Amino acid sequence: EVQLVESGGGLVQPGGSLRLSCSASGFTFRSYTMHWVRQAPGKGLEYVSLISGSGGTTYYADSVKGRFTISRDNSKNTLYLQMSSPRPEDTAVYYCVKSYSPGFQGGRDAFEIWGQGTMVTVSS
Amino acid sequence: QSVLTQPPSASGTPGQRVTISCSGSSSNIGSNTVNWYQQFPGTAPKLLIFSNNQRPSGVPDRFSGSKSGTSASLAISGLQSEDETDYYCAAWDDSLSGWVFGGGTKLTVL
């Protein structure tokens, strides 16, 4: 069974740092592009970042560019999101998401499997 | 404001057919495929439709998708009470080189 389990969420002060992790199982992790999508309380979905299977291609939404860093350790089947200088508006549930097809599909992709999400609250 | 535009709400009676629209531009829907997600309160979204009109295994054929130009639609036929929840469209945007979502549509079954 394909499974994604996020961890690392919690309360962080503005300007602090936090690292989210996503442990993957049930599929060939290194073959799939992975994503982070977030959802602020009571709001819609917002795309955050992606990383290709090899880690060679990354993308960041403008709202987090320069502050967040996505990475992966294919030997540990784990995806990460390093959040630096978080802001109150970064408060959200953060979902780890697996692409539908292997390889980097760009616009032909879809978000097939979602983790349960981890809540991040940025507040002093 | 979301890059893709969805109506904030939609409604229908049991057994009815309802559609939810998703409007974009030439840089997203106009040049890429559209996916739809279903999300129940307090849970993670679920892939409902991919590549405009394809259903993942396990999704009932009551759900269908279509795309024309820079707009897409999700149709739900034989509406059931358990369909009452939130629906989101998404597409890759070539100008942004990233994914964009619609603002979501809350479906109410009357």
mmCIF file of C-alpha atoms in Angstrom:
data_model
loop_
_atom_site.group_PDB
_atom_site.id
_atom_site.type_symbol
_atom_site.label_atom_id
_atom_site.label_comp_id
_atom_site.label_asym_id
_atom_site.label_seq_id
_atom_site.Cartn_x
_atom_site.Cartn_y
_atom_site.Cartn_z
ATOM 1 C CA GLU A 1 0.000 0.000 0.000
ATOM 2 C CA VAL A 2 1.283 3.445 -0.947
ATOM 3 C CA GLN A 3 1.632 5.600 2.131
ATOM 4 C CA LEU A 4 2.901 9.082 2.929
ATOM 5 C CA VAL A 5 3.358 10.149 6.540
ATOM 6 C CA GLU A 6 4.254 13.734 7.354
ATOM 7 C CA SER A 7 5.872 14.893 10.566
ATOM 8 C CA GLY A 8 7.621 17.910 11.999
ATOM 9 C CA GLY A 9 4.754 20.343 12.210
ATOM 10 C CA GLY A 10 4.068 22.470 15.245
ATOM 11 C CA LEU A 11 4.312 25.976 16.583
ATOM 12 C CA VAL A 12 7.154 28.134 15.292
ATOM 13 C CA GLN A 13 7.906 31.785 15.879
ATOM 14 C CA PRO A 14 8.032 34.220 12.987
ATOM 15 C CA GLY A 15 11.591 34.323 11.725
ATOM 16 C CA GLY A 16 12.391 30.920 13.183
ATOM 17 C CA SER A 17 12.826 27.675 11.301
ATOM 18 C CA LEU A 18 11.110 24.332 10.987
ATOM 19 C CA ARG A 19 11.735 21.203 8.928
ATOM 20 C CA LEU A 20 8.890 19.051 7.733
ATOM 21 C CA SER A 21 9.481 15.432 6.786
ATOM 22 C CA CYS A 22 7.449 12.984 4.732
ATOM 23 C CA SER A 23 8.195 9.285 4.966
ATOM 24 C CA ALA A 24 7.131 7.353 1.869
ATOM 25 C CA SER A 25 6.459 3.652 1.436
ATOM 26 C CA GLY A 26 4.819 1.241 -0.979
ATOM 27 C CA PHE A 27 6.338 2.601 -4.195
ATOM 28 C CA THR A 28 9.692 3.300 -5.860
ATOM 29 C CA PHE A 29 10.232 6.676 -4.227
ATOM 30 C CA ARG A 30 13.195 7.780 -6.353
ATOM 31 C CA SER A 31 11.132 7.434 -9.545
ATOM 32 C CA TYR A 32 8.475 9.990 -8.648
ATOM 33 C CA THR A 33 8.269 13.745 -8.483
ATOM 34 C CA MET A 34 7.041 14.800 -5.055
ATOM 35 C CA HIS A 35 5.169 17.901 -3.978
ATOM 36 C CA TRP A 36 4.167 19.987 -0.993
ATOM 37 C CA VAL A 37 0.693 21.551 -0.997
ATOM 38 C CA ARG A 38 -0.693 23.586 1.888
ATOM 39 C CA GLN A 39 -4.088 24.680 3.144
ATOM 40 C CA ALA A 40 -4.587 27.558 5.552
ATOM 41 C CA PRO A 41 -7.385 27.102 8.096
ATOM 42 C CA GLY A 42 -10.730 27.433 6.362
ATOM 43 C CA LYS A 43 -9.085 28.249 3.030
ATOM 44 C CA GLY A 44 -8.414 26.516 -0.271
ATOM 45 C CA LEU A 45 -5.429 24.556 -1.520
ATOM 46 C CA GLU A 46 -2.183 26.357 -2.336
ATOM 47 C CA TYR A 47 0.697 24.813 -4.219
ATOM 48 C CA VAL A 48 4.064 25.193 -2.472
ATOM 49 C CA SER A 49 6.867 23.237 -4.109
ATOM 50 C CA LEU A 50 7.954 20.255 -6.164
ATOM 51 C CA ILE A 51 11.103 18.206 -6.579
ATOM 52 C CA SER A 52 11.882 15.716 -9.311
ATOM 53 C CA GLY A 53 12.822 12.136 -8.547
ATOM 54 C CA SER A 54 16.538 12.795 -8.796
ATOM 55 C CA GLY A 55 16.263 16.082 -6.961
ATOM 56 C CA GLY A 56 17.654 17.938 -9.939
ATOM 57 C CA THR A 57 14.520 19.969 -10.651
ATOM 58 C CA THR A 58 12.735 22.045 -8.071
ATOM 59 C CA TYR A 59 9.995 24.647 -8.158
ATOM 60 C CA TYR A 60 8.704 27.084 -5.549
ATOM 61 C CA ALA A 61 5.607 29.217 -5.415
ATOM 62 C CA ASP A 62 6.444 32.913 -5.290
ATOM 63 C CA SER A 63 4.973 33.092 -1.800
ATOM 64 C CA VAL A 64 7.729 30.849 -0.379
ATOM 65 C CA LYS A 65 10.599 31.357 -2.832
ATOM 66 C CA GLY A 66 13.826 32.216 -1.047
ATOM 67 C CA ARG A 67 12.477 31.091 2.338
ATOM 68 C CA PHE A 68 11.557 27.425 1.892
ATOM 69 C CA THR A 69 13.782 24.657 0.557
ATOM 70 C CA ILE A 70 12.530 21.316 -0.724
ATOM 71 C CA SER A 71 14.832 18.303 -0.722
ATOM 72 C CA ARG A 72 14.709 14.539 -0.679
ATOM 73 C CA ASP A 73 16.803 11.606 0.483
ATOM 74 C CA ASN A 74 16.067 8.724 -1.850
ATOM 75 C CA SER A 75 18.108 6.341 0.314
ATOM 76 C CA LYS A 76 15.668 7.017 3.158
ATOM 77 C CA ASN A 77 12.504 7.402 1.043
ATOM 78 C CA THR A 78 11.960 10.753 2.680
ATOM 79 C CA LEU A 79 10.880 14.170 1.425
ATOM 80 C CA TYR A 80 11.669 17.374 3.312
ATOM 81 C CA LEU A 81 10.564 20.969 3.441
ATOM 82 C CA GLN A 82 12.878 23.342 5.286
ATOM 83 C CA MET A 83 10.934 26.413 6.352
ATOM 84 C CA SER A 84 13.119 29.421 7.125
ATOM 85 C CA SER A 85 11.881 32.819 8.249
ATOM 86 C CA PRO A 86 8.277 31.638 8.365
ATOM 87 C CA ARG A 87 5.532 34.215 8.500
ATOM 88 C CA PRO A 88 2.085 34.100 10.104
ATOM 89 C CA GLU A 89 0.589 33.656 6.633
ATOM 90 C CA ASP A 90 2.480 30.370 6.311
ATOM 91 C CA THR A 91 0.182 28.898 8.967
ATOM 92 C CA ALA A 92 -1.456 25.902 7.298
ATOM 93 C CA VAL A 93 -1.759 22.160 7.043
ATOM 94 C CA TYR A 94 1.093 20.982 4.853
ATOM 95 C CA TYR A 95 0.461 17.943 2.661
ATOM 96 C CA CYS A 96 3.093 15.733 1.092
ATOM 97 C CA VAL A 97 1.896 14.523 -2.302
ATOM 98 C CA LYS A 98 3.039 11.850 -4.771
ATOM 99 C CA SER A 99 2.806 12.369 -8.509
ATOM 100 C CA TYR A 100 0.551 10.110 -10.524
ATOM 101 C CA SER A 101 3.165 8.971 -13.047
ATOM 102 C CA PRO A 102 6.894 8.312 -12.724
ATOM 103 C CA GLY A 103 9.372 10.769 -14.149
ATOM 104 C CA PHE A 104 8.923 14.506 -14.451
ATOM 105 C CA GLN A 105 5.601 15.021 -16.204
ATOM 106 C CA GLY A 106 5.242 18.771 -15.829
ATOM 107 C CA GLY A 107 1.789 19.807 -16.944
ATOM 108 C CA ARG A 108 0.673 16.253 -17.640
ATOM 109 C CA ASP A 109 0.982 15.247 -13.998
ATOM 110 C CA ALA A 110 -1.584 14.851 -11.240
ATOM 111 C CA PHE A 111 -1.449 14.580 -7.457
ATOM 112 C CA GLU A 112 -2.276 10.938 -6.882
ATOM 113 C CA ILE A 113 -1.555 10.178 -3.233
ATOM 114 C CA TRP A 114 -1.744 12.656 -0.344
ATOM 115 C CA GLY A 115 -0.421 12.309 3.160
ATOM 116 C CA GLN A 116 -2.608 13.081 6.155
ATOM 117 C CA GLY A 117 -0.985 16.500 6.537
ATOM 118 C CA THR A 118 0.945 18.181 9.317
ATOM 119 C CA MET A 119 -0.155 21.447 10.897
ATOM 120 C CA VAL A 120 2.253 24.362 11.057
ATOM 121 C CA THR A 121 1.373 27.388 13.146
ATOM 122 C CA VAL A 122 3.532 30.492 12.854
ATOM 123 C CA SER A 123 2.936 32.749 15.812
ATOM 124 C CA SER A 124 4.775 34.550 18.568
ATOM 125 C CA GLN B 1 -7.346 35.469 -5.699
ATOM 126 C CA SER B 2 -6.880 32.064 -7.283
ATOM 127 C CA VAL B 3 -5.450 31.771 -10.784
ATOM 128 C CA LEU B 4 -8.243 29.336 -11.703
ATOM 129 C CA THR B 5 -11.800 30.512 -11.078
ATOM 130 C CA GLN B 6 -14.469 28.264 -9.608
ATOM 131 C CA PRO B 7 -17.898 29.170 -8.266
ATOM 132 C CA PRO B 8 -17.735 29.183 -4.466
ATOM 133 C CA SER B 9 -20.844 27.061 -4.201
ATOM 134 C CA ALA B 10 -23.066 24.694 -6.150
ATOM 135 C CA SER B 11 -26.102 22.657 -5.231
ATOM 136 C CA GLY B 12 -28.427 19.974 -6.466
ATOM 137 C CA THR B 13 -31.018 17.472 -5.335
ATOM 138 C CA PRO B 14 -30.450 13.723 -5.047
ATOM 139 C CA GLY B 15 -30.392 12.040 -8.453
ATOM 140 C CA GLN B 16 -29.775 15.302 -10.268
ATOM 141 C CA ARG B 17 -26.792 16.108 -12.486
ATOM 142 C CA VAL B 18 -24.656 19.051 -11.408
ATOM 143 C CA THR B 19 -21.637 20.664 -12.997
ATOM 144 C CA ILE B 20 -18.829 22.701 -11.487
ATOM 145 C CA SER B 21 -16.874 25.021 -13.744
ATOM 146 C CA CYS B 22 -13.213 25.986 -13.679
ATOM 147 C CA SER B 23 -12.047 28.923 -15.750
ATOM 148 C CA GLY B 24 -8.447 29.708 -16.557
ATOM 149 C CA SER B 25 -6.296 31.133 -19.328
ATOM 150 C CA SER B 26 -4.156 30.135 -22.276
ATOM 151 C CA SER B 27 -1.138 29.589 -20.011
ATOM 152 C CA ASN B 28 -2.829 26.991 -17.827
ATOM 153 C CA ILE B 29 -6.043 25.247 -18.875
ATOM 154 C CA GLY B 30 -5.605 26.369 -22.459
ATOM 155 C CA SER B 31 -2.325 24.499 -22.844
ATOM 156 C CA ASN B 32 -2.350 21.815 -20.149
ATOM 157 C CA THR B 33 -4.597 19.136 -18.736
ATOM 158 C CA VAL B 34 -6.940 19.688 -15.804
ATOM 159 C CA ASN B 35 -7.278 17.607 -12.666
ATOM 160 C CA TRP B 36 -10.043 17.595 -10.087
ATOM 161 C CA TYR B 37 -9.829 16.835 -6.373
ATOM 162 C CA GLN B 38 -12.477 16.024 -3.788
ATOM 163 C CA GLN B 39 -11.918 16.979 -0.167
ATOM 164 C CA PHE B 40 -14.026 16.116 2.854
ATOM 165 C CA PRO B 41 -13.686 18.270 5.969
ATOM 166 C CA GLY B 42 -10.667 17.411 8.068
ATOM 167 C CA THR B 43 -9.226 15.018 5.527
ATOM 168 C CA ALA B 44 -6.681 15.163 2.719
ATOM 169 C CA PRO B 45 -7.842 15.807 -0.832
ATOM 170 C CA LYS B 46 -8.413 12.841 -3.140
ATOM 171 C CA LEU B 47 -7.707 12.705 -6.869
ATOM 172 C CA LEU B 48 -11.057 12.500 -8.649
ATOM 173 C CA ILE B 49 -10.307 13.241 -12.325
ATOM 174 C CA PHE B 50 -6.949 13.549 -14.116
ATOM 175 C CA SER B 51 -5.958 14.470 -17.659
ATOM 176 C CA ASN B 52 -9.259 16.329 -18.155
ATOM 177 C CA ASN B 53 -11.513 13.289 -18.163
ATOM 178 C CA GLN B 54 -9.776 10.217 -16.736
ATOM 179 C CA ARG B 55 -10.964 8.544 -13.553
ATOM 180 C CA PRO B 56 -8.515 6.834 -11.201
ATOM 181 C CA SER B 57 -9.378 3.321 -10.201
ATOM 182 C CA GLY B 58 -12.185 3.284 -7.664
ATOM 183 C CA VAL B 59 -13.811 6.575 -8.651
ATOM 184 C CA PRO B 60 -17.455 5.986 -9.656
ATOM 185 C CA ASP B 61 -18.378 6.718 -13.260
ATOM 186 C CA ARG B 62 -20.939 9.214 -11.942
ATOM 187 C CA PHE B 63 -18.003 11.620 -11.939
ATOM 188 C CA SER B 64 -16.797 12.943 -15.282
ATOM 189 C CA GLY B 65 -14.626 15.768 -16.529
ATOM 190 C CA SER B 66 -14.347 17.790 -19.688
ATOM 191 C CA LYS B 67 -12.307 20.656 -21.081
ATOM 192 C CA SER B 68 -12.889 23.188 -23.816
ATOM 193 C CA GLY B 69 -10.497 25.998 -24.579
ATOM 194 C CA THR B 70 -9.569 27.721 -21.337
ATOM 195 C CA SER B 71 -12.365 26.218 -19.251
ATOM 196 C CA ALA B 72 -13.047 22.851 -17.689
ATOM 197 C CA SER B 73 -15.990 21.238 -15.953
ATOM 198 C CA LEU B 74 -16.632 18.509 -13.431
ATOM 199 C CA ALA B 75 -19.977 16.788 -13.779
ATOM 200 C CA ILE B 76 -21.609 14.630 -11.145
ATOM 201 C CA SER B 77 -24.602 12.621 -12.254
ATOM 202 C CA GLY B 78 -27.015 10.742 -10.003
ATOM 203 C CA LEU B 79 -26.121 13.099 -7.185
ATOM 204 C CA GLN B 80 -25.898 11.444 -3.773
ATOM 205 C CA SER B 81 -25.824 12.910 -0.289
ATOM 206 C CA GLU B 82 -22.271 11.659 0.191
ATOM 207 C CA ASP B 83 -21.124 13.874 -2.668
ATOM 208 C CA GLU B 84 -21.658 16.911 -0.469
ATOM 209 C CA THR B 85 -18.189 18.332 0.060
ATOM 210 C CA ASP B 86 -15.516 20.559 -1.523
ATOM 211 C CA TYR B 87 -14.109 20.227 -5.039
ATOM 212 C CA TYR B 88 -10.956 21.797 -6.494
ATOM 213 C CA CYS B 89 -9.596 22.054 -10.020
ATOM 214 C CA ALA B 90 -5.877 22.307 -10.767
ATOM 215 C CA ALA B 91 -3.608 22.749 -13.765
ATOM 216 C CA TRP B 92 0.006 23.493 -14.605
ATOM 217 C CA ASP B 93 0.655 27.096 -15.550
ATOM 218 C CA ASP B 94 3.332 27.598 -18.197
ATOM 219 C CA SER B 95 3.864 31.265 -17.299
ATOM 220 C CA LEU B 96 4.401 30.489 -13.627
ATOM 221 C CA SER B 97 6.118 27.160 -14.344
ATOM 222 C CA GLY B 98 4.103 25.685 -11.527
ATOM 223 C CA TRP B 99 0.764 24.322 -10.438
ATOM 224 C CA VAL B 100 -2.288 26.449 -9.748
ATOM 225 C CA PHE B 101 -5.551 25.603 -8.032
ATOM 226 C CA GLY B 102 -9.058 26.928 -8.238
ATOM 227 C CA GLY B 103 -10.498 28.454 -5.097
ATOM 228 C CA GLY B 104 -12.735 25.461 -4.501
ATOM 229 C CA THR B 105 -16.457 24.820 -4.808
ATOM 230 C CA LYS B 106 -18.604 23.678 -1.915
ATOM 231 C CA LEU B 107 -21.276 21.312 -3.196
ATOM 232 C CA THR B 108 -24.501 21.060 -1.228
ATOM 233 C CA VAL B 109 -26.987 18.254 -1.768
ATOM 234 C CA LEU B 110 -30.403 19.672 -0.950
#
